[in-house]
mmCIF file of C-alpha atoms in Angstrom:
data_model
loop_
_atom_site.group_PDB
_atom_site.id
_atom_site.type_symbol
_atom_site.label_atom_id
_atom_site.label_comp_id
_atom_site.label_asym_id
_atom_site.label_seq_id
_atom_site.Cartn_x
_atom_site.Cartn_y
_atom_site.Cartn_z
ATOM 1 C CA MET A 1 10.783 -30.746 33.757
ATOM 2 C CA LYS A 2 9.393 -28.156 31.360
ATOM 3 C CA LYS A 3 8.370 -29.068 27.841
ATOM 4 C CA TYR A 4 6.011 -27.888 25.132
ATOM 5 C CA TYR A 5 2.498 -29.303 25.055
ATOM 6 C CA LEU A 6 1.183 -28.862 21.530
ATOM 7 C CA PHE A 7 -2.414 -28.093 20.649
ATOM 8 C CA GLU A 8 -4.097 -27.684 17.273
ATOM 9 C CA MET A 9 -7.271 -25.771 16.532
ATOM 10 C CA ASN A 10 -10.280 -27.993 15.883
ATOM 11 C CA MET A 11 -11.683 -26.014 12.961
ATOM 12 C CA LYS A 12 -14.953 -27.964 12.850
ATOM 13 C CA SER A 13 -15.799 -27.025 16.452
ATOM 14 C CA ILE A 14 -14.589 -23.446 15.979
ATOM 15 C CA ASN A 15 -16.649 -22.992 12.800
ATOM 16 C CA ILE A 16 -19.730 -24.242 14.672
ATOM 17 C CA LEU A 17 -19.089 -21.659 17.402
ATOM 18 C CA ALA A 18 -18.572 -18.955 14.745
ATOM 19 C CA VAL A 19 -21.960 -19.762 13.174
ATOM 20 C CA ILE A 20 -23.652 -19.719 16.595
ATOM 21 C CA LEU A 21 -22.147 -16.290 17.381
ATOM 22 C CA LEU A 22 -23.205 -15.033 13.952
ATOM 23 C CA LEU A 23 -26.797 -16.198 14.422
ATOM 24 C CA ILE A 24 -27.023 -14.712 17.927
ATOM 25 C CA LEU A 25 -25.717 -11.343 16.741
ATOM 26 C CA PHE A 26 -28.026 -11.340 13.714
ATOM 27 C CA ILE A 27 -31.001 -11.985 16.015
ATOM 28 C CA VAL A 28 -30.016 -9.553 18.771
ATOM 29 C CA THR A 29 -28.931 -6.610 16.591
ATOM 30 C CA PRO A 30 -32.358 -5.676 15.122
ATOM 31 C CA ILE A 31 -33.842 -5.954 18.619
ATOM 32 C CA ILE A 32 -31.280 -3.517 20.030
ATOM 33 C CA ASN A 33 -31.408 -1.229 16.999
ATOM 34 C CA PRO A 34 -34.692 -1.496 15.033
ATOM 35 C CA SER A 35 -33.264 0.775 12.310
ATOM 36 C CA TYR A 36 -30.609 -1.813 11.421
ATOM 37 C CA SER A 37 -31.216 -3.469 8.068
ATOM 38 C CA MET A 38 -28.907 -5.594 5.942
ATOM 39 C CA ILE A 39 -30.965 -4.605 2.897
ATOM 40 C CA ASP A 40 -29.460 -1.103 3.071
ATOM 41 C CA ILE A 41 -25.884 -2.446 2.929
ATOM 42 C CA ASP A 42 -23.997 -2.483 -0.373
ATOM 43 C CA LEU A 43 -23.057 -6.171 -0.612
ATOM 44 C CA GLY A 44 -20.207 -5.441 -3.043
ATOM 45 C CA LEU A 45 -18.748 -2.869 -0.660
ATOM 46 C CA PHE A 46 -19.015 -5.342 2.222
ATOM 47 C CA LEU A 47 -17.203 -8.067 0.263
ATOM 48 C CA ILE A 48 -14.421 -5.631 -0.627
ATOM 49 C CA THR A 49 -13.985 -4.282 2.904
ATOM 50 C CA VAL A 50 -14.398 -7.473 4.968
ATOM 51 C CA ILE A 51 -11.001 -8.931 3.985
ATOM 52 C CA PRO A 52 -9.060 -5.735 4.896
ATOM 53 C CA TYR A 53 -11.079 -5.742 8.126
ATOM 54 C CA PHE A 54 -9.916 -9.269 8.923
ATOM 55 C CA ILE A 55 -6.340 -8.305 7.991
ATOM 56 C CA LEU A 56 -6.672 -5.459 10.502
ATOM 57 C CA HIS A 57 -7.754 -8.125 13.004
ATOM 58 C CA GLU A 58 -4.358 -9.845 12.618
ATOM 59 C CA ILE A 59 -2.456 -6.552 12.769
ATOM 60 C CA ILE A 60 -4.163 -5.769 16.084
ATOM 61 C CA HIS A 61 -3.043 -9.174 17.383
ATOM 62 C CA SER A 62 0.554 -8.253 16.548
ATOM 63 C CA ILE A 63 0.280 -4.776 18.082
ATOM 64 C CA ALA A 64 -0.951 -6.326 21.321
ATOM 65 C CA TYR A 65 1.901 -8.858 21.249
ATOM 66 C CA VAL A 66 4.466 -6.061 20.931
ATOM 67 C CA LEU A 67 2.817 -3.786 23.503
ATOM 68 C CA TRP A 68 3.044 -6.600 26.053
ATOM 69 C CA GLY A 69 6.706 -7.316 25.367
ATOM 70 C CA ALA A 70 7.074 -9.488 22.250
ATOM 71 C CA ASP A 71 9.764 -8.808 19.639
ATOM 72 C CA PHE A 72 8.187 -7.642 16.356
ATOM 73 C CA LYS A 73 10.953 -9.449 14.458
ATOM 74 C CA LYS A 74 9.557 -12.757 15.765
ATOM 75 C CA ILE A 75 6.038 -12.055 14.463
ATOM 76 C CA THR A 76 4.877 -13.325 11.065
ATOM 77 C CA TYR A 77 1.611 -13.018 9.136
ATOM 78 C CA GLY A 78 -0.102 -15.514 6.895
ATOM 79 C CA ALA A 79 -3.124 -16.075 4.674
ATOM 80 C CA HIS A 80 -4.288 -19.666 4.327
ATOM 81 C CA LEU A 81 -7.887 -19.253 3.229
ATOM 82 C CA GLU A 82 -8.075 -22.875 2.066
ATOM 83 C CA LYS A 83 -7.708 -23.708 5.785
ATOM 84 C CA GLY A 84 -10.169 -20.997 6.724
ATOM 85 C CA ILE A 85 -7.644 -18.699 8.399
ATOM 86 C CA LEU A 86 -5.689 -15.495 8.306
ATOM 87 C CA CYS A 87 -3.043 -15.608 11.000
ATOM 88 C CA CYS A 88 -0.546 -13.666 13.056
ATOM 89 C CA LEU A 89 2.083 -15.940 14.606
ATOM 90 C CA CYS A 90 4.294 -14.937 17.524
ATOM 91 C CA LYS A 91 7.271 -17.305 17.238
ATOM 92 C CA GLN A 92 8.797 -16.739 20.649
ATOM 93 C CA ASN A 93 7.915 -17.646 24.206
ATOM 94 C CA ILE A 94 5.652 -15.029 25.756
ATOM 95 C CA SER A 95 3.778 -14.721 29.040
ATOM 96 C CA LYS A 96 0.237 -15.786 29.809
ATOM 97 C CA ARG A 97 -0.766 -12.135 30.214
ATOM 98 C CA ASN A 98 0.670 -11.277 26.791
ATOM 99 C CA VAL A 99 -1.178 -13.975 24.863
ATOM 100 C CA LEU A 100 -4.487 -13.379 26.684
ATOM 101 C CA ALA A 101 -4.315 -9.658 25.874
ATOM 102 C CA SER A 102 -3.529 -10.385 22.233
ATOM 103 C CA LEU A 103 -6.348 -12.920 21.895
ATOM 104 C CA LEU A 104 -8.994 -10.471 23.137
ATOM 105 C CA ALA A 105 -7.696 -7.272 21.498
ATOM 106 C CA PRO A 106 -9.307 -7.633 18.011
ATOM 107 C CA PHE A 107 -12.605 -8.878 19.455
ATOM 108 C CA ILE A 108 -12.808 -5.801 21.689
ATOM 109 C CA VAL A 109 -11.303 -3.092 19.435
ATOM 110 C CA ILE A 110 -12.871 -3.868 16.030
ATOM 111 C CA GLY A 111 -15.658 -6.072 17.338
ATOM 112 C CA ALA A 112 -17.409 -4.861 20.468
ATOM 113 C CA ILE A 113 -16.309 -1.188 20.343
ATOM 114 C CA THR A 114 -16.974 -0.695 16.616
ATOM 115 C CA TYR A 115 -20.290 -2.543 17.001
ATOM 116 C CA ILE A 116 -21.364 0.020 19.603
ATOM 117 C CA LEU A 117 -20.091 2.876 17.409
ATOM 118 C CA GLY A 118 -22.037 1.476 14.465
ATOM 119 C CA MET A 119 -25.170 1.351 16.598
ATOM 120 C CA VAL A 120 -24.715 4.919 17.842
ATOM 121 C CA THR A 121 -24.033 6.312 14.357
ATOM 122 C CA SER A 122 -26.521 3.991 12.556
ATOM 123 C CA ASN A 123 -23.700 2.798 10.307
ATOM 124 C CA ASN A 124 -25.059 -0.543 9.105
ATOM 125 C CA LEU A 125 -21.877 -1.477 7.227
ATOM 126 C CA LEU A 126 -19.739 -0.962 10.337
ATOM 127 C CA ILE A 127 -22.213 -3.024 12.365
ATOM 128 C CA LEU A 128 -22.022 -5.897 9.860
ATOM 129 C CA LEU A 129 -18.217 -5.751 9.724
ATOM 130 C CA SER A 130 -18.119 -5.832 13.530
ATOM 131 C CA ILE A 131 -20.472 -8.815 13.600
ATOM 132 C CA ALA A 132 -18.300 -10.638 11.054
ATOM 133 C CA ASN A 133 -15.199 -9.909 13.147
ATOM 134 C CA MET A 134 -16.755 -11.063 16.419
ATOM 135 C CA SER A 135 -17.936 -14.260 14.745
ATOM 136 C CA GLY A 136 -14.504 -14.685 13.154
ATOM 137 C CA SER A 137 -12.945 -14.370 16.622
ATOM 138 C CA ALA A 138 -14.366 -17.760 17.631
ATOM 139 C CA GLY A 139 -10.915 -19.387 17.605
ATOM 140 C CA ASP A 140 -9.466 -16.579 19.731
ATOM 141 C CA LEU A 141 -12.286 -16.962 22.259
ATOM 142 C CA VAL A 142 -11.804 -20.732 22.452
ATOM 143 C CA MET A 143 -8.080 -20.264 23.105
ATOM 144 C CA PHE A 144 -8.719 -17.508 25.659
ATOM 145 C CA TYR A 145 -11.193 -19.677 27.581
ATOM 146 C CA SER A 146 -8.780 -22.625 27.622
ATOM 147 C CA LEU A 147 -5.614 -20.692 28.479
ATOM 148 C CA ILE A 148 -7.097 -18.576 31.247
ATOM 149 C CA HIS A 149 -7.719 -21.752 33.264
ATOM 150 C CA ILE A 150 -4.073 -22.898 33.066
ATOM 151 C CA LYS A 151 -1.921 -21.516 35.878
ATOM 152 C CA ASN A 152 1.698 -21.213 34.758
ATOM 153 C CA PHE A 153 2.951 -21.432 31.189
ATOM 154 C CA GLU A 154 4.766 -19.659 28.395
ATOM 155 C CA PHE A 155 3.023 -19.519 25.031
ATOM 156 C CA SER A 156 4.579 -19.834 21.605
ATOM 157 C CA GLU A 157 3.373 -20.335 18.044
ATOM 158 C CA TYR A 158 5.524 -22.029 15.436
ATOM 159 C CA ASP A 159 5.461 -23.086 11.780
ATOM 160 C CA ASN A 160 2.018 -24.715 11.915
ATOM 161 C CA PRO A 161 -0.509 -21.852 11.503
ATOM 162 C CA LEU A 162 -3.240 -23.874 13.229
ATOM 163 C CA ALA A 163 -1.210 -24.911 16.274
ATOM 164 C CA PHE A 164 0.629 -23.539 19.305
ATOM 165 C CA GLY A 165 2.744 -24.764 22.184
ATOM 166 C CA LEU A 166 2.460 -24.223 25.936
ATOM 167 C CA TYR A 167 5.823 -24.450 27.729
ATOM 168 C CA THR A 168 5.255 -25.646 31.267
ATOM 169 C CA SER A 169 6.118 -28.279 33.866
ATOM 170 C CA GLU A 170 2.406 -28.973 34.394
ATOM 171 C CA ASP A 171 1.073 -32.054 32.584
ATOM 172 C CA LEU A 172 -1.464 -30.712 30.071
ATOM 173 C CA SER A 173 -1.881 -33.915 28.099
ATOM 174 C CA ARG A 174 -4.774 -35.466 30.016
ATOM 175 C CA LYS A 175 -7.496 -32.848 30.174
ATOM 176 C CA LYS A 176 -9.614 -32.343 27.051
ATOM 177 C CA ARG A 177 -10.224 -28.772 25.894
ATOM 178 C CA TRP A 178 -13.200 -27.998 23.682
ATOM 179 C CA GLY A 179 -12.169 -26.614 20.300
ATOM 180 C CA LEU A 180 -8.566 -27.765 20.705
ATOM 181 C CA ASN A 181 -6.882 -31.054 19.839
ATOM 182 C CA TYR A 182 -3.884 -32.205 21.877
ATOM 183 C CA ILE A 183 -1.240 -33.336 19.368
ATOM 184 C CA GLY A 184 1.791 -34.206 21.474
ATOM 185 C CA GLU A 185 4.851 -32.984 23.349
ATOM 186 C CA ALA A 186 8.158 -31.479 22.257
ATOM 187 C CA HIS A 187 11.332 -30.126 23.814
ATOM 188 C CA GLN A 188 11.897 -27.688 20.938
ATOM 189 C CA LEU A 189 9.653 -25.961 18.394
ATOM 190 C CA GLU A 190 10.453 -25.121 14.782
ATOM 191 C CA LYS A 191 10.124 -21.322 14.744
ATOM 192 C CA THR A 192 11.338 -20.390 11.271
ATOM 193 C CA VAL A 193 11.086 -16.660 10.590
ATOM 194 C CA THR A 194 12.200 -16.499 6.954
ATOM 195 C CA ARG A 195 9.287 -14.553 5.495
ATOM 196 C CA LYS A 196 7.330 -11.826 7.238
ATOM 197 C CA VAL A 197 4.194 -12.563 5.196
ATOM 198 C CA THR A 198 3.196 -15.940 3.762
ATOM 199 C CA ILE A 199 0.271 -16.174 1.323
ATOM 200 C CA SER A 200 -0.911 -19.513 -0.038
ATOM 201 C CA LYS A 201 -1.794 -19.810 -3.740
ATOM 202 C CA PRO A 202 -5.569 -20.142 -3.144
ATOM 203 C CA SER A 203 -5.426 -17.047 -0.927
ATOM 204 C CA LEU A 204 -3.498 -15.126 -3.584
ATOM 205 C CA ILE A 205 -6.106 -15.985 -6.215
ATOM 206 C CA PHE A 206 -8.871 -14.875 -3.859
ATOM 207 C CA PHE A 207 -7.119 -11.574 -3.118
ATOM 208 C CA LEU A 208 -6.676 -10.937 -6.856
ATOM 209 C CA ILE A 209 -10.410 -11.470 -7.376
ATOM 210 C CA ILE A 210 -11.161 -8.990 -4.584
ATOM 211 C CA LEU A 211 -8.731 -6.509 -6.170
ATOM 212 C CA LEU A 212 -10.470 -6.865 -9.544
ATOM 213 C CA LEU A 213 -13.837 -6.286 -7.874
ATOM 214 C CA LEU A 214 -12.439 -3.179 -6.209
ATOM 215 C CA ILE A 215 -11.109 -1.861 -9.534
ATOM 216 C CA PHE A 216 -14.434 -2.618 -11.239
ATOM 217 C CA LYS A 217 -16.378 -0.837 -8.493
ATOM 218 C CA PHE A 218 -14.064 2.183 -8.688
ATOM 219 C CA ILE A 219 -14.437 2.416 -12.477
ATOM 220 C CA LYS A 220 -18.213 2.068 -12.147
ATOM 221 C CA TYR A 221 -18.203 4.855 -9.545
ATOM 222 C CA ILE A 222 -16.197 7.371 -11.609
ATOM 223 C CA ILE A 223 -18.219 6.637 -14.786
#
């Protein structure tokens, strides 16, 4: 009998992986490209552009979902920075191939590819943004590694931005998966699609601060 096996992201483990990826990329990058230097990067410009870059990360997730057959009406976006996440949730059952493609898409498109482009063009800001994105893809990589080893399932996200369900007849409750916490079983999932974009209050305050910094930098530039 098929049912949903629910898993929640273990943010402590995922943050550790993100830091490890960040350190590796910071060490490897100057070796590959000796001209790379963080000193030459405008820190203010990086802080202003990194959030839109991460928003683009979520948009790419949704594009991949749709390209592989998901209904755009069932996709929602969210900002919950107090939980350490921006998210794109696909609130319908989709295939294994669909979710795996979506998980890797941002890492490849605005991580690996833009990293190489930054190296070729000596664009240090693009390199740093790509490094931040690849490090920020730690959760996607954990999910990809776990899901690729499961044979038959349908994937669905629901109203918990940190969790997802795997709909299958295979018993997934016994095997531990690094970076994921098993939280139970269900026959139905709450997949409310009332708002296309949900922004928590802490996230809204943060975005307003970024907007003010952008305005200040623009005024400083024209003066």
